[in-house]
Amino acid sequence: MKKIFTLVFMALMTSFAFAQNAKEVLQFVDKDGNVVPDGSVVNITEGEEDFWGDLMFPTGLYVTNSYDEDLDLRVDYNVTSLPNGSFQICFPMSCMYANATGSYKTNSGSMKAGEKRDLQAEWIPKKDAYGTCSVELQLVLTKGLGSKGPKITVNMIYSDPASVNNLNGEQATEVARYNAAGQRIDASQRGLHIVKLSNGKTKKVMQK
C-alpha cells in the first residue's frame, strides 16, 4: 500500500512540475523567432490580399516547442470582439473557424521537439466593414493531465484606409492541405481542398 501511495505521489509531483514549466517549453514567437511574452497584447494594423483580392489580417505568430520531446497540444481561443467576417486558425493539424464571439478550442495535435510551426491564424473581415477583431490565445498541453501555457491577446485592426500588402504576384509553395471539414489530407483525395501556402495565404482547389 505504501509503495502504491509513493508511486501515485511521484506521478502527481511530476505532473505538477511539468505544469509549472508549460509556459517555458511552449512559446508564441514572431517570424524571426522573437518570443512574445506571456500576457502580451499584439496589435495588427496591416492587412494582406489573398489570391481572390479578399482582405485578411494575419496574426503573424508562430509556436515553438523547446522541450526535448514531442508534445501534444491545442490552442484555446476566446474571440472577444468580432464585428464582422470570421476568425480562422489552422493549428496544429486542422482548420477551425469562428463566426461569432465566444470561447473555442482547436483539435489536439503533436509538435516535434524543437519545432517551430506557423499558427496560421487570421481575421477575414467583410470588405470596407471596419472594426477590430480581438482574440485571446492560449497554448494548452493535452497529454496526461495537461497544463496551460502562455496566453496573449491579439487585436486585428481594420481602419480606413487600411495598409495592405498585395501578395498576388509572390511565388508561394504549398505547406499544408485540408479537406472541407478541416482535416489534414494529401493531394490524392478527391473533393474540395483548402491549400495553405508558404506566404500564409489559403486557396481552394477542387481535386477530381
Short mmCIF file of C-alpha atoms in Angstrom, two decimals:
data_model
loop_
_atom_site.label_atom_id
_atom_site.label_comp_id
_atom_site.label_asym_id
_atom_site.label_seq_id
_atom_site.Cartn_x
_atom_site.Cartn_y
_atom_site.Cartn_z
CA MET A 1 0.00 0.00 0.00
CA LYS A 2 2.84 2.33 0.91
CA LYS A 3 4.57 1.58 -2.42
CA ILE A 4 1.41 2.38 -4.40
CA PHE A 5 0.96 5.65 -2.50
CA THR A 6 4.58 6.58 -3.21
CA LEU A 7 4.18 5.91 -6.95
CA VAL A 8 0.98 7.96 -7.12
CA PHE A 9 2.60 10.80 -5.18
CA MET A 10 5.63 10.80 -7.51
CA ALA A 11 3.37 10.82 -10.59
CA LEU A 12 1.42 13.77 -9.25
CA MET A 13 4.60 15.67 -8.41
CA THR A 14 5.96 15.01 -11.91
CA SER A 15 2.74 16.28 -13.48
CA PHE A 16 2.81 19.34 -11.23
CA ALA A 17 6.42 20.09 -12.10
CA PHE A 18 5.71 19.77 -15.81
CA ALA A 19 2.66 22.02 -15.43
CA GLN A 20 4.87 24.63 -13.81
CA ASN A 21 7.19 24.52 -16.85
CA ALA A 22 4.49 24.59 -19.57
CA LYS A 23 4.95 28.32 -20.09
CA GLU A 24 8.65 27.71 -20.70
CA VAL A 25 8.50 24.81 -23.15
CA LEU A 26 5.68 26.31 -25.26
CA GLN A 27 6.05 29.84 -26.60
CA PHE A 28 4.48 32.24 -29.05
CA VAL A 29 7.12 33.79 -31.33
CA ASP A 30 7.21 36.05 -34.38
CA LYS A 31 8.56 35.02 -37.79
CA ASP A 32 12.10 35.86 -36.69
CA GLY A 33 11.85 33.68 -33.57
CA ASN A 34 11.49 36.54 -31.09
CA VAL A 35 9.44 35.44 -28.07
CA VAL A 36 6.08 37.12 -27.47
CA PRO A 37 5.92 37.07 -23.64
CA ASP A 38 3.02 35.62 -21.69
CA GLY A 39 0.37 38.31 -21.13
CA SER A 40 1.38 40.40 -24.16
CA VAL A 41 -1.05 42.39 -26.29
CA VAL A 42 -0.25 42.35 -30.02
CA ASN A 43 -1.82 44.91 -32.35
CA ILE A 44 -2.04 44.08 -36.06
CA THR A 45 -2.85 47.02 -38.33
CA GLU A 46 -1.60 45.75 -41.69
CA GLY A 47 -3.76 43.54 -43.87
CA GLU A 48 -2.95 41.36 -46.87
CA GLU A 49 -4.87 40.49 -50.01
CA ASP A 50 -5.29 36.84 -50.92
CA PHE A 51 -5.39 35.39 -54.44
CA TRP A 52 -9.00 36.48 -54.91
CA GLY A 53 -8.42 40.03 -53.69
CA ASP A 54 -10.09 39.42 -50.32
CA LEU A 55 -8.58 41.17 -47.32
CA MET A 56 -7.29 39.33 -44.27
CA PHE A 57 -5.35 40.30 -41.14
CA PRO A 58 -2.89 37.52 -40.20
CA THR A 59 -1.51 37.38 -36.66
CA GLY A 60 1.98 36.62 -37.99
CA LEU A 61 2.58 34.36 -34.99
CA TYR A 62 4.31 31.00 -34.66
CA VAL A 63 4.53 28.43 -31.87
CA THR A 64 7.74 26.76 -30.67
CA ASN A 65 8.22 23.55 -28.69
CA SER A 66 11.52 23.99 -26.86
CA TYR A 67 11.11 20.73 -24.93
CA ASP A 68 13.37 17.77 -25.77
CA GLU A 69 10.37 15.54 -26.55
CA ASP A 70 7.33 15.72 -28.83
CA LEU A 71 4.33 17.40 -27.18
CA ASP A 72 0.57 17.13 -27.73
CA LEU A 73 -1.15 20.48 -27.57
CA ARG A 74 -4.07 22.61 -28.68
CA VAL A 75 -4.97 26.30 -28.71
CA ASP A 76 -7.80 27.67 -26.58
CA TYR A 77 -9.03 30.90 -28.12
CA ASN A 78 -11.59 33.37 -26.85
CA VAL A 79 -12.97 35.71 -29.51
CA THR A 80 -13.97 38.78 -27.51
CA SER A 81 -14.71 41.06 -30.47
CA LEU A 82 -15.73 40.09 -33.99
CA PRO A 83 -17.53 42.97 -35.70
CA ASN A 84 -17.91 41.05 -38.97
CA GLY A 85 -16.40 38.28 -41.05
CA SER A 86 -14.71 35.29 -39.42
CA PHE A 87 -11.61 34.33 -37.48
CA GLN A 88 -9.78 31.20 -38.64
CA ILE A 89 -6.92 29.18 -37.20
CA CYS A 90 -5.18 26.18 -38.80
CA PHE A 91 -3.19 24.73 -35.90
CA PRO A 92 -1.80 22.31 -35.00
CA MET A 93 -3.31 19.87 -37.52
CA SER A 94 -6.72 21.15 -38.71
CA CYS A 95 -8.55 24.38 -39.52
CA MET A 96 -11.19 25.91 -37.25
CA TYR A 97 -13.48 28.88 -37.95
CA ALA A 98 -15.32 31.25 -35.61
CA ASN A 99 -18.16 33.40 -36.95
CA ALA A 100 -19.23 34.81 -33.58
CA THR A 101 -17.69 35.82 -30.26
CA GLY A 102 -17.17 33.05 -27.72
CA SER A 103 -14.69 30.51 -26.42
CA TYR A 104 -13.32 27.80 -28.73
CA LYS A 105 -10.69 25.05 -28.79
CA THR A 106 -8.68 23.63 -31.68
CA ASN A 107 -8.25 19.90 -32.03
CA SER A 108 -5.20 18.43 -30.31
CA GLY A 109 -2.11 17.65 -32.36
CA SER A 110 1.57 16.89 -31.95
CA MET A 111 4.63 19.12 -32.31
CA LYS A 112 8.10 17.67 -32.58
CA ALA A 113 10.87 18.55 -30.15
CA GLY A 114 12.43 21.87 -31.12
CA GLU A 115 9.82 22.54 -33.81
CA LYS A 116 8.61 26.00 -34.83
CA ARG A 117 5.21 26.00 -36.53
CA ASP A 118 3.09 28.73 -38.11
CA LEU A 119 -0.03 29.44 -36.05
CA GLN A 120 -1.86 30.24 -39.31
CA ALA A 121 -4.46 32.44 -37.65
CA GLU A 122 -6.16 35.45 -39.23
CA TRP A 123 -9.25 37.62 -39.26
CA ILE A 124 -11.10 37.74 -42.58
CA PRO A 125 -13.35 40.83 -42.44
CA LYS A 126 -16.01 41.87 -44.89
CA LYS A 127 -14.96 44.45 -47.45
CA ASP A 128 -14.98 48.01 -46.11
CA ALA A 129 -16.51 46.79 -42.82
CA TYR A 130 -14.10 48.43 -40.41
CA GLY A 131 -13.54 47.46 -36.82
CA THR A 132 -11.31 45.41 -34.52
CA CYS A 133 -11.26 41.66 -34.06
CA SER A 134 -9.83 40.76 -30.64
CA VAL A 135 -8.82 37.22 -29.72
CA GLU A 136 -7.21 35.76 -26.62
CA LEU A 137 -4.92 32.82 -27.50
CA GLN A 138 -3.59 30.27 -25.02
CA LEU A 139 -1.42 27.21 -25.63
CA VAL A 140 -2.54 24.10 -23.73
CA LEU A 141 -0.77 20.77 -23.29
CA THR A 142 -3.25 17.92 -23.73
CA LYS A 143 -1.26 14.80 -22.89
CA GLY A 144 -1.83 13.33 -19.43
CA LEU A 145 -3.32 15.83 -17.00
CA GLY A 146 -2.45 18.69 -19.32
CA SER A 147 -1.37 22.19 -18.36
CA LYS A 148 -1.77 25.72 -19.62
CA GLY A 149 1.00 27.56 -21.40
CA PRO A 150 1.38 31.25 -22.33
CA LYS A 151 -1.66 33.41 -23.05
CA ILE A 152 -1.67 36.52 -25.24
CA THR A 153 -4.21 38.90 -26.77
CA VAL A 154 -4.19 39.83 -30.46
CA ASN A 155 -6.09 42.85 -31.81
CA MET A 156 -6.53 42.87 -35.60
CA ILE A 157 -7.49 46.42 -36.53
CA TYR A 158 -9.18 47.25 -39.84
CA SER A 159 -9.24 51.01 -40.25
CA ASP A 160 -9.84 53.35 -43.17
CA PRO A 161 -7.57 53.40 -45.07
CA ALA A 162 -6.01 50.04 -44.20
CA SER A 163 -2.39 49.29 -45.02
CA VAL A 164 -2.46 46.37 -47.44
CA ASN A 165 0.25 44.13 -48.83
CA ASN A 166 -0.78 42.65 -52.16
CA LEU A 167 0.73 39.19 -52.36
CA ASN A 168 -0.81 38.10 -55.64
CA GLY A 169 2.49 38.38 -57.50
CA GLU A 170 4.60 36.45 -55.00
CA GLN A 171 5.82 32.92 -55.62
CA ALA A 172 4.46 30.64 -52.90
CA THR A 173 4.68 26.93 -52.20
CA GLU A 174 2.15 24.59 -50.63
CA VAL A 175 2.79 23.80 -46.97
CA ALA A 176 -0.43 22.02 -45.96
CA ARG A 177 -3.70 20.76 -47.42
CA TYR A 178 -7.06 20.23 -45.71
CA ASN A 179 -10.50 18.92 -46.68
CA ALA A 180 -13.72 20.87 -46.20
CA ALA A 181 -14.01 19.52 -42.64
CA GLY A 182 -10.60 20.98 -41.73
CA GLN A 183 -8.77 17.62 -41.61
CA ARG A 184 -5.24 17.47 -42.97
CA ILE A 185 -5.03 15.34 -46.15
CA ASP A 186 -2.78 14.60 -49.13
CA ALA A 187 -3.31 15.69 -52.71
CA SER A 188 -4.60 12.30 -53.87
CA GLN A 189 -8.02 12.61 -52.23
CA ARG A 190 -10.98 13.83 -54.26
CA GLY A 191 -13.18 16.77 -53.35
CA LEU A 192 -12.72 20.36 -52.18
CA HIS A 193 -9.26 21.07 -50.79
CA ILE A 194 -8.16 24.09 -48.74
CA VAL A 195 -4.49 24.65 -49.58
CA LYS A 196 -2.27 26.62 -47.19
CA LEU A 197 0.67 28.40 -48.85
CA SER A 198 4.11 29.40 -47.58
CA ASN A 199 3.17 33.09 -47.64
CA GLY A 200 0.36 32.49 -45.14
CA LYS A 201 -2.45 32.57 -47.72
CA THR A 202 -5.03 29.92 -48.49
CA LYS A 203 -6.73 28.89 -51.71
CA LYS A 204 -9.49 26.45 -52.57
CA VAL A 205 -8.87 23.66 -55.09
CA MET A 206 -11.31 21.09 -56.44
CA GLN A 207 -9.46 17.78 -56.81
CA LYS A 208 -11.10 15.39 -59.31
#
